[in-house]
Each structure stands twice: as structure tokens, then as C-alpha cells.
Amino acid sequence: DTAVSQTPKYLVTQMGNDKSIKCEQNLGHDTMYWYKQDSKKFLKIMFSYNNKELIINETVPNRFSPKSPDKAHLNLHINSLELGDSAVYFCASGYPYTAPLHFGNGTRLTVT
Amino acid sequence: ELKVEQNPLFLSMQEGKNYTIYCNYSTTSDRLYWYRQDPGKSLESLFVLLSNGAVKQEGRLMASLDTKARLSTLHITAAVHDLSATYFCAVDSKGGADGLTFGKGTHLIIQP
């Protein structure tokens, strides 16, 4: 059983479109995250979501919005896609403080 | 703002050699993580270091943490080709609520 699963694995779309990436975890973790990995492999936190509390990285444009229907799911919606949004987006989950995060396999987003 | 610096960012070495990757961070924390990422893949947790002086070893890799110096090291002993990957250190300074802050990664190539 996959612990943290993301769909789709690849997403190619045009500028201006709206798209969503889904994430599900079956580990029972309380906290889920979205990370962005750019072309230089730099990983940056975008959001964390814990017990309905959303913590937003202030550098993330408001075109990005996380939505969590329940504790096991954290989806990422992106409006009005731009070329600079092209990256690999990783979902992760974990128990904060003492354990490592578990990462999904990533969604490679290409905006043309 | 927490800053995490790794060095070197790129390392090419021969099989059988030893080397160390360094991870410095800018604010107080006693929770540091090492991850491995293979090309096109997800992040795999290697070590979790949760106290000053912590040392963990797995095969040819050994990680340590000095919270007073705000420094962690990942030591590779008698490198083998299979260890070629990108290695990230990550620091948790706010109890997990804000996720992990990652270094830029060390791209390690081990030549036969």
C-alpha cells in the first residue's frame, strides 16, 4: 500500500488554465504539507495543514490554494497558471516533532 | 528566518573514498533530518537526529548533530556507486507546524 499518493504524476497545461493535484495519505498522520521543488532541486514549503489549521508560506501566490476534505487528503488547486509555476510538487505527511516526513512521488507540472 | 546551508552542493568522488557533507543552520533547533533523492524520484528519509550529540549510522553513511555549533554532518565511508544521489538536510525549528526547511542539496556522483 502506498503511504502518500499523489495524482497525477505528470501534468502538462497551458498558461492561464486552472488545475488541481490530489494527495492522500493512509498513515494516519495529523499534518500534511505541500512542497515545491524547482528546476535547481530546491525544496520550499508551501503549506502545512493540521487539524483544520492552515499555515501558509507568505511567499506563495494566492493563486495557490490547498483544500482538505478530511485528515487523509490535502489537494492543491492552482488558478491562472503561469510559466514560473512549472516545477515538481510534493505532498508529504507526518507527525511533527520527532518523526521524518513521508513524501509522495511528486507531480511534475509543466506550464507551456 | 531559518536558513539551512549545505556544502558542497556538488561532489564527484571515486569509489572507496571517504567524504563528509556539511549542513549548517541559522537558528536554534534540535531536530534535523537527512533525506536522499534519486533522479526523478521522491525523497527517502535516511536519518532523524533529535538531540545534541546524536549519531546515527546505516551502512556506509553516518550522520551526527552538534546543536551548539548548529552543524550536522553526513559522512560517507568507502563510497560505492549506489550511493550516487542528491542528499538533503532539513531542519525543523518550530515544532513541525511550519514544516521542514531544506538545504539546497548535495548532488553526489560516485565514479566506479
GROMACS .gro file of C-alpha atoms in nm:
model
  224
    1ASP     CA    1   0.000   0.000   0.000
    2THR     CA    2   0.134   0.339  -0.096
    3ALA     CA    3   0.170   0.559   0.211
    4VAL     CA    4   0.141   0.900   0.043
    5SER     CA    5  -0.003   0.902  -0.306
    6GLN     CA    6  -0.036   1.191  -0.548
    7THR     CA    7  -0.220   1.221  -0.875
    8PRO     CA    8  -0.145   1.295  -1.146
    9LYS     CA    9   0.221   1.210  -1.180
   10TYR     CA   10   0.260   1.441  -1.479
   11LEU     CA   11   0.056   1.746  -1.566
   12VAL     CA   12   0.109   1.950  -1.882
   13THR     CA   13  -0.111   2.252  -1.933
   14GLN     CA   14  -0.123   2.597  -2.086
   15MET     CA   15  -0.081   2.932  -1.920
   16GLY     CA   16  -0.398   3.069  -1.772
   17ASN     CA   17  -0.555   2.732  -1.701
   18ASP     CA   18  -0.669   2.610  -1.360
   19LYS     CA   19  -0.553   2.270  -1.235
   20SER     CA   20  -0.563   2.052  -0.926
   21ILE     CA   21  -0.330   1.796  -0.774
   22LYS     CA   22  -0.466   1.540  -0.532
   23CYS     CA   23  -0.290   1.387  -0.234
   24GLU     CA   24  -0.394   1.110   0.000
   25GLN     CA   25  -0.213   0.951   0.292
   26ASN     CA   26  -0.303   0.627   0.469
   27LEU     CA   27  -0.059   0.664   0.757
   28GLY     CA   28  -0.299   0.828   0.999
   29HIS     CA   29  -0.082   1.138   1.023
   30ASP     CA   30  -0.224   1.461   1.161
   31THR     CA   31  -0.028   1.700   0.945
   32MET     CA   32   0.005   1.726   0.570
   33TYR     CA   33   0.223   1.954   0.360
   34TRP     CA   34   0.281   2.075   0.009
   35TYR     CA   35   0.636   2.142  -0.109
   36LYS     CA   36   0.758   2.286  -0.438
   37GLN     CA   37   1.084   2.165  -0.592
   38ASP     CA   38   1.219   2.394  -0.861
   39SER     CA   39   1.446   2.316  -1.154
   40LYS     CA   40   1.752   2.351  -0.930
   41LYS     CA   41   1.604   2.094  -0.693
   42PHE     CA   42   1.546   2.349  -0.420
   43LEU     CA   43   1.260   2.240  -0.192
   44LYS     CA   44   1.037   2.500  -0.035
   45ILE     CA   45   0.738   2.459   0.194
   46MET     CA   46   0.416   2.599   0.054
   47PHE     CA   47   0.153   2.495   0.306
   48SER     CA   48   0.103   2.286   0.614
   49TYR     CA   49  -0.237   2.169   0.733
   50ASN     CA   50  -0.305   2.032   1.080
   51ASN     CA   51  -0.645   1.980   1.239
   52LYS     CA   52  -0.803   2.233   1.009
   53GLU     CA   53  -0.534   2.487   1.081
   54LEU     CA   54  -0.368   2.610   0.766
   55ILE     CA   55  -0.026   2.766   0.775
   56ILE     CA   56   0.068   2.944   0.459
   57ASN     CA   57   0.413   3.035   0.345
   58GLU     CA   58   0.377   3.405   0.285
   59THR     CA   59   0.572   3.387  -0.039
   60VAL     CA   60   0.316   3.161  -0.206
   61PRO     CA   61   0.091   3.348  -0.450
   62ASN     CA   62  -0.279   3.341  -0.365
   63ARG     CA   63  -0.342   3.161  -0.693
   64PHE     CA   64  -0.244   2.851  -0.496
   65SER     CA   65  -0.498   2.716  -0.252
   66PRO     CA   66  -0.495   2.394  -0.051
   67LYS     CA   67  -0.817   2.217   0.025
   68SER     CA   68  -0.857   1.940   0.278
   69PRO     CA   69  -1.185   1.745   0.275
   70ASP     CA   70  -1.061   1.528   0.562
   71LYS     CA   71  -0.748   1.442   0.758
   72ALA     CA   72  -0.624   1.197   0.496
   73HIS     CA   73  -0.648   1.428   0.196
   74LEU     CA   74  -0.487   1.757   0.102
   75ASN     CA   75  -0.542   1.877  -0.252
   76LEU     CA   76  -0.371   2.168  -0.422
   77HIS     CA   77  -0.563   2.398  -0.657
   78ILE     CA   78  -0.379   2.636  -0.883
   79ASN     CA   79  -0.557   2.913  -1.069
   80SER     CA   80  -0.435   3.109  -1.370
   81LEU     CA   81  -0.121   2.903  -1.418
   82GLU     CA   82   0.199   3.083  -1.510
   83LEU     CA   83   0.521   2.962  -1.672
   84GLY     CA   84   0.703   3.004  -1.341
   85ASP     CA   85   0.473   2.752  -1.176
   86SER     CA   86   0.647   2.473  -1.366
   87ALA     CA   87   0.807   2.253  -1.101
   88VAL     CA   88   0.766   1.927  -0.916
   89TYR     CA   89   0.512   1.946  -0.636
   90PHE     CA   90   0.546   1.705  -0.345
   91CYS     CA   91   0.285   1.621  -0.091
   92ALA     CA   92   0.407   1.499   0.247
   93SER     CA   93   0.260   1.390   0.577
   94GLY     CA   94   0.393   1.328   0.924
   95TYR     CA   95   0.375   1.362   1.296
   96PRO     CA   96   0.564   1.681   1.376
   97TYR     CA   97   0.849   1.694   1.629
   98THR     CA   98   1.005   1.353   1.624
   99ALA     CA   99   0.948   1.166   1.302
  100PRO     CA  100   1.051   1.227   0.945
  101LEU     CA  101   0.802   1.336   0.683
  102HIS     CA  102   0.679   1.084   0.430
  103PHE     CA  103   0.676   1.220   0.079
  104GLY     CA  104   0.461   1.130  -0.217
  105ASN     CA  105   0.617   1.057  -0.555
  106GLY     CA  106   0.566   1.409  -0.681
  107THR     CA  107   0.367   1.573  -0.960
  108ARG     CA  108   0.571   1.722  -1.240
  109LEU     CA  109   0.382   2.028  -1.360
  110THR     CA  110   0.477   2.182  -1.693
  111VAL     CA  111   0.313   2.506  -1.798
  112THR     CA  112   0.351   2.596  -2.167
  113GLU     CA  113   1.408   3.339   0.907
  114LEU     CA  114   1.570   2.998   0.930
  115LYS     CA  115   1.847   2.938   0.677
  116VAL     CA  116   1.998   2.598   0.606
  117GLU     CA  117   2.322   2.577   0.414
  118GLN     CA  118   2.479   2.264   0.276
  119ASN     CA  119   2.820   2.222   0.131
  120PRO     CA  120   2.941   2.115  -0.101
  121LEU     CA  121   2.648   2.144  -0.343
  122PHE     CA  122   2.819   1.916  -0.590
  123LEU     CA  123   3.061   1.636  -0.519
  124SER     CA  124   3.223   1.390  -0.753
  125MET     CA  125   3.429   1.120  -0.589
  126GLN     CA  126   3.573   0.780  -0.658
  127GLU     CA  127   3.455   0.454  -0.515
  128GLY     CA  128   3.634   0.356  -0.199
  129LYS     CA  129   3.694   0.711  -0.080
  130ASN     CA  130   3.558   0.884   0.228
  131TYR     CA  131   3.390   1.221   0.236
  132THR     CA  132   3.172   1.445   0.450
  133ILE     CA  133   2.876   1.667   0.364
  134TYR     CA  134   2.814   1.960   0.597
  135CYS     CA  135   2.486   2.119   0.697
  136ASN     CA  136   2.478   2.448   0.888
  137TYR     CA  137   2.161   2.617   1.009
  138SER     CA  138   2.095   2.961   1.147
  139THR     CA  139   1.853   2.927   1.440
  140THR     CA  140   1.822   2.706   1.743
  141SER     CA  141   1.691   2.360   1.670
  142ASP     CA  142   1.746   2.009   1.794
  143ARG     CA  143   1.561   1.834   1.515
  144LEU     CA  144   1.749   1.765   1.196
  145TYR     CA  145   1.675   1.522   0.916
  146TRP     CA  146   1.868   1.379   0.624
  147TYR     CA  147   1.695   1.269   0.305
  148ARG     CA  148   1.809   1.105  -0.014
  149GLN     CA  149   1.660   1.173  -0.356
  150ASP     CA  150   1.734   0.973  -0.669
  151PRO     CA  151   1.674   1.139  -1.009
  152GLY     CA  152   1.303   1.170  -1.083
  153LYS     CA  153   1.209   1.008  -0.754
  154SER     CA  154   1.066   1.103  -0.420
  155LEU     CA  155   1.256   1.184  -0.102
  156GLU     CA  156   1.358   0.897   0.119
  157SER     CA  157   1.425   0.954   0.488
  158LEU     CA  158   1.775   0.848   0.595
  159PHE     CA  159   1.829   0.978   0.947
  160VAL     CA  160   1.644   1.162   1.220
  161LEU     CA  161   1.865   1.345   1.470
  162LEU     CA  162   1.679   1.476   1.773
  163SER     CA  163   1.937   1.581   2.029
  164ASN     CA  164   2.279   1.733   2.067
  165GLY     CA  165   2.547   1.474   2.006
  166ALA     CA  166   2.313   1.236   1.828
  167VAL     CA  167   2.489   0.996   1.594
  168LYS     CA  168   2.315   0.755   1.360
  169GLN     CA  169   2.470   0.504   1.122
  170GLU     CA  170   2.328   0.298   0.839
  171GLY     CA  171   2.567   0.103   0.623
  172ARG     CA  172   2.830   0.336   0.479
  173LEU     CA  173   2.651   0.651   0.595
  174MET     CA  174   2.682   0.814   0.933
  175ALA     CA  175   2.510   1.134   1.047
  176SER     CA  176   2.578   1.348   1.351
  177LEU     CA  177   2.435   1.660   1.510
  178ASP     CA  178   2.600   1.936   1.711
  179THR     CA  179   2.324   2.173   1.816
  180LYS     CA  180   2.562   2.418   1.982
  181ALA     CA  181   2.753   2.464   1.660
  182ARG     CA  182   2.428   2.436   1.460
  183LEU     CA  183   2.601   2.180   1.243
  184SER     CA  184   2.521   1.836   1.114
  185THR     CA  185   2.746   1.613   0.908
  186LEU     CA  186   2.679   1.320   0.680
  187HIS     CA  187   2.987   1.105   0.645
  188ILE     CA  188   3.032   0.857   0.364
  189THR     CA  189   3.275   0.573   0.422
  190ALA     CA  190   3.428   0.374   0.135
  191ALA     CA  191   3.180   0.510  -0.116
  192VAL     CA  192   3.011   0.283  -0.367
  193HIS     CA  193   2.835   0.378  -0.690
  194ASP     CA  194   2.489   0.301  -0.546
  195LEU     CA  195   2.523   0.595  -0.311
  196SER     CA  196   2.511   0.838  -0.601
  197ALA     CA  197   2.210   1.064  -0.536
  198THR     CA  198   2.118   1.408  -0.406
  199TYR     CA  199   2.130   1.439  -0.028
  200PHE     CA  200   1.929   1.698   0.160
  201CYS     CA  201   1.943   1.807   0.518
  202ALA     CA  202   1.633   1.964   0.667
  203VAL     CA  203   1.570   2.145   0.993
  204ASP     CA  204   1.255   2.177   1.199
  205SER     CA  205   1.266   2.487   1.414
  206LYS     CA  206   0.902   2.541   1.504
  207GLY     CA  207   0.780   2.207   1.619
  208GLY     CA  208   0.666   2.090   1.281
  209ALA     CA  209   0.391   2.343   1.233
  210ASP     CA  210   0.577   2.516   0.954
  211GLY     CA  211   0.724   2.204   0.803
  212LEU     CA  212   1.090   2.149   0.736
  213THR     CA  213   1.336   2.397   0.592
  214PHE     CA  214   1.563   2.223   0.346
  215GLY     CA  215   1.918   2.288   0.239
  216LYS     CA  216   1.985   2.317  -0.133
  217GLY     CA  217   2.101   1.957  -0.155
  218THR     CA  218   2.434   1.795  -0.232
  219HIS     CA  219   2.448   1.624  -0.570
  220LEU     CA  220   2.682   1.331  -0.516
  221ILE     CA  221   2.832   1.134  -0.802
  222ILE     CA  222   3.045   0.833  -0.722
  223GLN     CA  223   3.261   0.714  -1.008
  224PRO     CA  224   3.350   0.346  -1.040
   0.00000   0.00000   0.00000
